[in-house]
Amino acid sequence: MSALRSDLGARAEITGPTVDGDVEGFSVRSETDGSVEVWLMHDADGVIVGLDRCPGWQLPRTPSSVNVFLTIIDAAVAGRVEVGTGRKVRSYRVVMPDGTVMEDSARGAFASLLEMPWKPRTRWATATAYAG
């Protein structure tokens, strides 16, 4: 984590690590309006990487998962995360170097009650890069 702090410098704040039993986690964020926070939790079984308040992506505890995490941080810092907003839903997309797209969504408290038979319109924009 010290290498990550050094690489990001003043552009990002790294909070943590926090420990809750066998689970350790930390987050990377910026005070820049419109930027996206990246968080990570891990234990002996695996890693969960997420953006803002999304549930995150469950990954195996392997070196390639570290690369996924670092790629997502790089995308957030550079402002390459796509943010979709819709009725009580906020979605995020990150394009990985191999062209695959990782997508996750966070639903508001009443979003499931407002389910519609059609998919509501989502407006996409690019997150703001971390300043520093």
mmCIF file with all atom_site columns, C-alpha atoms in Angstrom:
data_model
loop_
_atom_site.group_PDB
_atom_site.id
_atom_site.type_symbol
_atom_site.label_atom_id
_atom_site.label_alt_id
_atom_site.label_comp_id
_atom_site.label_asym_id
_atom_site.label_entity_id
_atom_site.label_seq_id
_atom_site.pdbx_PDB_ins_code
_atom_site.Cartn_x
_atom_site.Cartn_y
_atom_site.Cartn_z
_atom_site.occupancy
_atom_site.B_iso_or_equiv
_atom_site.pdbx_formal_charge
_atom_site.auth_seq_id
_atom_site.auth_comp_id
_atom_site.auth_asym_id
_atom_site.auth_atom_id
_atom_site.pdbx_PDB_model_num
ATOM 1   C CA . MET A 1 1   ? 0.000   0.000   0.000   1.00 0.00 ? 1   MET A CA 1
ATOM 2   C CA . SER A 1 2   ? 2.929   2.354   0.537   1.00 0.00 ? 2   SER A CA 1
ATOM 3   C CA . ALA A 1 3   ? 3.832   2.005   -3.157  1.00 0.00 ? 3   ALA A CA 1
ATOM 4   C CA . LEU A 1 4   ? 0.269   2.959   -4.071  1.00 0.00 ? 4   LEU A CA 1
ATOM 5   C CA . ARG A 1 5   ? 0.404   5.990   -1.759  1.00 0.00 ? 5   ARG A CA 1
ATOM 6   C CA . SER A 1 6   ? 3.683   7.023   -3.350  1.00 0.00 ? 6   SER A CA 1
ATOM 7   C CA . ASP A 1 7   ? 2.376   6.554   -6.920  1.00 0.00 ? 7   ASP A CA 1
ATOM 8   C CA . LEU A 1 8   ? -0.805  8.542   -6.291  1.00 0.00 ? 8   LEU A CA 1
ATOM 9   C CA . GLY A 1 9   ? 0.825   11.309  -4.278  1.00 0.00 ? 9   GLY A CA 1
ATOM 10  C CA . ALA A 1 10  ? -1.465  14.267  -3.616  1.00 0.00 ? 10  ALA A CA 1
ATOM 11  C CA . ARG A 1 11  ? -4.026  13.189  -6.236  1.00 0.00 ? 11  ARG A CA 1
ATOM 12  C CA . ALA A 1 12  ? -5.759  10.710  -3.940  1.00 0.00 ? 12  ALA A CA 1
ATOM 13  C CA . GLU A 1 13  ? -6.434  9.958   -0.318  1.00 0.00 ? 13  GLU A CA 1
ATOM 14  C CA . ILE A 1 14  ? -6.007  6.361   0.781   1.00 0.00 ? 14  ILE A CA 1
ATOM 15  C CA . THR A 1 15  ? -8.062  5.496   3.835   1.00 0.00 ? 15  THR A CA 1
ATOM 16  C CA . GLY A 1 16  ? -7.318  2.445   5.894   1.00 0.00 ? 16  GLY A CA 1
ATOM 17  C CA . PRO A 1 17  ? -6.447  -0.236  6.151   1.00 0.00 ? 17  PRO A CA 1
ATOM 18  C CA . THR A 1 18  ? -9.370  -1.146  8.374   1.00 0.00 ? 18  THR A CA 1
ATOM 19  C CA . VAL A 1 19  ? -9.630  -4.599  9.862   1.00 0.00 ? 19  VAL A CA 1
ATOM 20  C CA . ASP A 1 20  ? -12.849 -6.353  10.893  1.00 0.00 ? 20  ASP A CA 1
ATOM 21  C CA . GLY A 1 21  ? -12.100 -9.870  12.025  1.00 0.00 ? 21  GLY A CA 1
ATOM 22  C CA . ASP A 1 22  ? -10.375 -11.631 9.126   1.00 0.00 ? 22  ASP A CA 1
ATOM 23  C CA . VAL A 1 23  ? -11.376 -8.960  6.573   1.00 0.00 ? 23  VAL A CA 1
ATOM 24  C CA . GLU A 1 24  ? -9.097  -6.062  5.708   1.00 0.00 ? 24  GLU A CA 1
ATOM 25  C CA . GLY A 1 25  ? -10.003 -3.169  3.454   1.00 0.00 ? 25  GLY A CA 1
ATOM 26  C CA . PHE A 1 26  ? -9.105  0.288   2.239   1.00 0.00 ? 26  PHE A CA 1
ATOM 27  C CA . SER A 1 27  ? -10.303 2.874   -0.236  1.00 0.00 ? 27  SER A CA 1
ATOM 28  C CA . VAL A 1 28  ? -8.822  5.345   -2.699  1.00 0.00 ? 28  VAL A CA 1
ATOM 29  C CA . ARG A 1 29  ? -10.671 8.588   -3.295  1.00 0.00 ? 29  ARG A CA 1
ATOM 30  C CA . SER A 1 30  ? -10.308 12.195  -4.303  1.00 0.00 ? 30  SER A CA 1
ATOM 31  C CA . GLU A 1 31  ? -11.988 15.355  -3.065  1.00 0.00 ? 31  GLU A CA 1
ATOM 32  C CA . THR A 1 32  ? -12.545 16.357  -6.704  1.00 0.00 ? 32  THR A CA 1
ATOM 33  C CA . ASP A 1 33  ? -16.255 16.747  -7.493  1.00 0.00 ? 33  ASP A CA 1
ATOM 34  C CA . GLY A 1 34  ? -17.449 14.066  -9.888  1.00 0.00 ? 34  GLY A CA 1
ATOM 35  C CA . SER A 1 35  ? -14.610 11.638  -9.156  1.00 0.00 ? 35  SER A CA 1
ATOM 36  C CA . VAL A 1 36  ? -15.225 7.991   -8.220  1.00 0.00 ? 36  VAL A CA 1
ATOM 37  C CA . GLU A 1 37  ? -14.018 6.226   -5.072  1.00 0.00 ? 37  GLU A CA 1
ATOM 38  C CA . VAL A 1 38  ? -12.438 2.777   -5.436  1.00 0.00 ? 38  VAL A CA 1
ATOM 39  C CA . TRP A 1 39  ? -12.494 0.362   -2.509  1.00 0.00 ? 39  TRP A CA 1
ATOM 40  C CA . LEU A 1 40  ? -11.080 -3.077  -1.794  1.00 0.00 ? 40  LEU A CA 1
ATOM 41  C CA . MET A 1 41  ? -11.841 -5.714  0.825   1.00 0.00 ? 41  MET A CA 1
ATOM 42  C CA . HIS A 1 42  ? -9.976  -8.985  1.123   1.00 0.00 ? 42  HIS A CA 1
ATOM 43  C CA . ASP A 1 43  ? -9.707  -12.037 3.296   1.00 0.00 ? 43  ASP A CA 1
ATOM 44  C CA . ALA A 1 44  ? -8.228  -15.524 2.940   1.00 0.00 ? 44  ALA A CA 1
ATOM 45  C CA . ASP A 1 45  ? -10.963 -16.530 0.463   1.00 0.00 ? 45  ASP A CA 1
ATOM 46  C CA . GLY A 1 46  ? -10.886 -13.683 -2.026  1.00 0.00 ? 46  GLY A CA 1
ATOM 47  C CA . VAL A 1 47  ? -11.011 -10.024 -2.951  1.00 0.00 ? 47  VAL A CA 1
ATOM 48  C CA . ILE A 1 48  ? -13.922 -7.664  -3.554  1.00 0.00 ? 48  ILE A CA 1
ATOM 49  C CA . VAL A 1 49  ? -13.241 -4.495  -5.557  1.00 0.00 ? 49  VAL A CA 1
ATOM 50  C CA . GLY A 1 50  ? -15.897 -1.828  -5.908  1.00 0.00 ? 50  GLY A CA 1
ATOM 51  C CA . LEU A 1 51  ? -16.708 1.715   -6.941  1.00 0.00 ? 51  LEU A CA 1
ATOM 52  C CA . ASP A 1 52  ? -18.504 4.171   -4.660  1.00 0.00 ? 52  ASP A CA 1
ATOM 53  C CA . ARG A 1 53  ? -21.468 2.383   -3.016  1.00 0.00 ? 53  ARG A CA 1
ATOM 54  C CA . CYS A 1 54  ? -21.755 -0.516  -5.458  1.00 0.00 ? 54  CYS A CA 1
ATOM 55  C CA . PRO A 1 55  ? -21.615 -4.118  -4.217  1.00 0.00 ? 55  PRO A CA 1
ATOM 56  C CA . GLY A 1 56  ? -18.360 -4.686  -6.095  1.00 0.00 ? 56  GLY A CA 1
ATOM 57  C CA . TRP A 1 57  ? -16.797 -7.481  -8.079  1.00 0.00 ? 57  TRP A CA 1
ATOM 58  C CA . GLN A 1 58  ? -15.761 -10.682 -6.319  1.00 0.00 ? 58  GLN A CA 1
ATOM 59  C CA . LEU A 1 59  ? -12.369 -11.856 -7.511  1.00 0.00 ? 59  LEU A CA 1
ATOM 60  C CA . PRO A 1 60  ? -10.167 -14.795 -6.589  1.00 0.00 ? 60  PRO A CA 1
ATOM 61  C CA . ARG A 1 61  ? -7.156  -14.110 -4.417  1.00 0.00 ? 61  ARG A CA 1
ATOM 62  C CA . THR A 1 62  ? -4.604  -14.161 -7.270  1.00 0.00 ? 62  THR A CA 1
ATOM 63  C CA . PRO A 1 63  ? -1.990  -11.805 -8.735  1.00 0.00 ? 63  PRO A CA 1
ATOM 64  C CA . SER A 1 64  ? -4.310  -11.123 -11.694 1.00 0.00 ? 64  SER A CA 1
ATOM 65  C CA . SER A 1 65  ? -6.907  -9.739  -9.256  1.00 0.00 ? 65  SER A CA 1
ATOM 66  C CA . VAL A 1 66  ? -4.312  -7.243  -8.049  1.00 0.00 ? 66  VAL A CA 1
ATOM 67  C CA . ASN A 1 67  ? -3.874  -6.160  -11.676 1.00 0.00 ? 67  ASN A CA 1
ATOM 68  C CA . VAL A 1 68  ? -7.652  -5.713  -12.011 1.00 0.00 ? 68  VAL A CA 1
ATOM 69  C CA . PHE A 1 69  ? -7.689  -3.575  -8.867  1.00 0.00 ? 69  PHE A CA 1
ATOM 70  C CA . LEU A 1 70  ? -4.772  -1.425  -10.062 1.00 0.00 ? 70  LEU A CA 1
ATOM 71  C CA . THR A 1 71  ? -6.403  -1.013  -13.495 1.00 0.00 ? 71  THR A CA 1
ATOM 72  C CA . ILE A 1 72  ? -9.631  0.173   -11.858 1.00 0.00 ? 72  ILE A CA 1
ATOM 73  C CA . ILE A 1 73  ? -7.706  2.641   -9.673  1.00 0.00 ? 73  ILE A CA 1
ATOM 74  C CA . ASP A 1 74  ? -5.852  3.914   -12.730 1.00 0.00 ? 74  ASP A CA 1
ATOM 75  C CA . ALA A 1 75  ? -9.158  4.391   -14.582 1.00 0.00 ? 75  ALA A CA 1
ATOM 76  C CA . ALA A 1 76  ? -10.684 6.300   -11.650 1.00 0.00 ? 76  ALA A CA 1
ATOM 77  C CA . VAL A 1 77  ? -7.625  8.532   -11.229 1.00 0.00 ? 77  VAL A CA 1
ATOM 78  C CA . ALA A 1 78  ? -7.480  9.285   -14.973 1.00 0.00 ? 78  ALA A CA 1
ATOM 79  C CA . GLY A 1 79  ? -11.240 9.876   -15.264 1.00 0.00 ? 79  GLY A CA 1
ATOM 80  C CA . ARG A 1 80  ? -11.904 6.850   -17.496 1.00 0.00 ? 80  ARG A CA 1
ATOM 81  C CA . VAL A 1 81  ? -14.802 5.437   -15.478 1.00 0.00 ? 81  VAL A CA 1
ATOM 82  C CA . GLU A 1 82  ? -18.195 5.795   -17.142 1.00 0.00 ? 82  GLU A CA 1
ATOM 83  C CA . VAL A 1 83  ? -20.991 6.751   -14.761 1.00 0.00 ? 83  VAL A CA 1
ATOM 84  C CA . GLY A 1 84  ? -24.593 6.031   -15.683 1.00 0.00 ? 84  GLY A CA 1
ATOM 85  C CA . THR A 1 85  ? -27.489 7.603   -13.828 1.00 0.00 ? 85  THR A CA 1
ATOM 86  C CA . GLY A 1 86  ? -31.097 6.571   -14.086 1.00 0.00 ? 86  GLY A CA 1
ATOM 87  C CA . ARG A 1 87  ? -34.187 6.394   -11.949 1.00 0.00 ? 87  ARG A CA 1
ATOM 88  C CA . LYS A 1 88  ? -32.819 5.497   -8.494  1.00 0.00 ? 88  LYS A CA 1
ATOM 89  C CA . VAL A 1 89  ? -29.873 3.639   -10.089 1.00 0.00 ? 89  VAL A CA 1
ATOM 90  C CA . ARG A 1 90  ? -26.242 4.592   -10.534 1.00 0.00 ? 90  ARG A CA 1
ATOM 91  C CA . SER A 1 91  ? -24.075 2.367   -12.742 1.00 0.00 ? 91  SER A CA 1
ATOM 92  C CA . TYR A 1 92  ? -20.359 2.273   -13.426 1.00 0.00 ? 92  TYR A CA 1
ATOM 93  C CA . ARG A 1 93  ? -18.362 0.825   -16.315 1.00 0.00 ? 93  ARG A CA 1
ATOM 94  C CA . VAL A 1 94  ? -14.625 0.314   -16.600 1.00 0.00 ? 94  VAL A CA 1
ATOM 95  C CA . VAL A 1 95  ? -13.032 -0.883  -19.836 1.00 0.00 ? 95  VAL A CA 1
ATOM 96  C CA . MET A 1 96  ? -10.137 -3.219  -19.107 1.00 0.00 ? 96  MET A CA 1
ATOM 97  C CA . PRO A 1 97  ? -6.966  -3.363  -21.235 1.00 0.00 ? 97  PRO A CA 1
ATOM 98  C CA . ASP A 1 98  ? -8.173  -6.543  -22.988 1.00 0.00 ? 98  ASP A CA 1
ATOM 99  C CA . GLY A 1 99  ? -11.413 -4.781  -24.025 1.00 0.00 ? 99  GLY A CA 1
ATOM 100 C CA . THR A 1 100 ? -13.723 -6.471  -21.526 1.00 0.00 ? 100 THR A CA 1
ATOM 101 C CA . VAL A 1 101 ? -16.085 -4.177  -19.657 1.00 0.00 ? 101 VAL A CA 1
ATOM 102 C CA . MET A 1 102 ? -16.654 -4.451  -15.935 1.00 0.00 ? 102 MET A CA 1
ATOM 103 C CA . GLU A 1 103 ? -20.023 -3.021  -14.909 1.00 0.00 ? 103 GLU A CA 1
ATOM 104 C CA . ASP A 1 104 ? -21.621 -2.623  -11.497 1.00 0.00 ? 104 ASP A CA 1
ATOM 105 C CA . SER A 1 105 ? -24.689 -0.778  -10.213 1.00 0.00 ? 105 SER A CA 1
ATOM 106 C CA . ALA A 1 106 ? -25.960 0.635   -6.959  1.00 0.00 ? 106 ALA A CA 1
ATOM 107 C CA . ARG A 1 107 ? -29.710 0.888   -6.491  1.00 0.00 ? 107 ARG A CA 1
ATOM 108 C CA . GLY A 1 108 ? -31.402 3.390   -4.244  1.00 0.00 ? 108 GLY A CA 1
ATOM 109 C CA . ALA A 1 109 ? -33.479 2.173   -1.306  1.00 0.00 ? 109 ALA A CA 1
ATOM 110 C CA . PHE A 1 110 ? -36.741 2.241   -3.281  1.00 0.00 ? 110 PHE A CA 1
ATOM 111 C CA . ALA A 1 111 ? -35.391 1.199   -6.689  1.00 0.00 ? 111 ALA A CA 1
ATOM 112 C CA . SER A 1 112 ? -36.605 -2.379  -6.415  1.00 0.00 ? 112 SER A CA 1
ATOM 113 C CA . LEU A 1 113 ? -40.093 -1.136  -5.511  1.00 0.00 ? 113 LEU A CA 1
ATOM 114 C CA . LEU A 1 114 ? -40.105 1.008   -8.641  1.00 0.00 ? 114 LEU A CA 1
ATOM 115 C CA . GLU A 1 115 ? -39.178 -1.827  -11.020 1.00 0.00 ? 115 GLU A CA 1
ATOM 116 C CA . MET A 1 116 ? -40.700 -1.241  -14.415 1.00 0.00 ? 116 MET A CA 1
ATOM 117 C CA . PRO A 1 117 ? -41.379 -3.740  -17.196 1.00 0.00 ? 117 PRO A CA 1
ATOM 118 C CA . TRP A 1 118 ? -38.956 -1.777  -19.391 1.00 0.00 ? 118 TRP A CA 1
ATOM 119 C CA . LYS A 1 119 ? -35.430 -0.698  -18.640 1.00 0.00 ? 119 LYS A CA 1
ATOM 120 C CA . PRO A 1 120 ? -35.389 2.980   -17.646 1.00 0.00 ? 120 PRO A CA 1
ATOM 121 C CA . ARG A 1 121 ? -33.131 5.318   -19.587 1.00 0.00 ? 121 ARG A CA 1
ATOM 122 C CA . THR A 1 122 ? -29.623 5.637   -18.256 1.00 0.00 ? 122 THR A CA 1
ATOM 123 C CA . ARG A 1 123 ? -27.590 8.725   -19.044 1.00 0.00 ? 123 ARG A CA 1
ATOM 124 C CA . TRP A 1 124 ? -23.867 8.049   -19.300 1.00 0.00 ? 124 TRP A CA 1
ATOM 125 C CA . ALA A 1 125 ? -21.023 10.478  -18.599 1.00 0.00 ? 125 ALA A CA 1
ATOM 126 C CA . THR A 1 126 ? -17.361 10.143  -17.769 1.00 0.00 ? 126 THR A CA 1
ATOM 127 C CA . ALA A 1 127 ? -16.218 10.564  -14.166 1.00 0.00 ? 127 ALA A CA 1
ATOM 128 C CA . THR A 1 128 ? -13.912 13.447  -13.325 1.00 0.00 ? 128 THR A CA 1
ATOM 129 C CA . ALA A 1 129 ? -10.207 12.696  -13.072 1.00 0.00 ? 129 ALA A CA 1
ATOM 130 C CA . TYR A 1 130 ? -8.548  13.037  -9.689  1.00 0.00 ? 130 TYR A CA 1
ATOM 131 C CA . ALA A 1 131 ? -6.878  16.443  -9.363  1.00 0.00 ? 131 ALA A CA 1
ATOM 132 C CA . GLY A 1 132 ? -3.557  16.920  -7.727  1.00 0.00 ? 132 GLY A CA 1
#
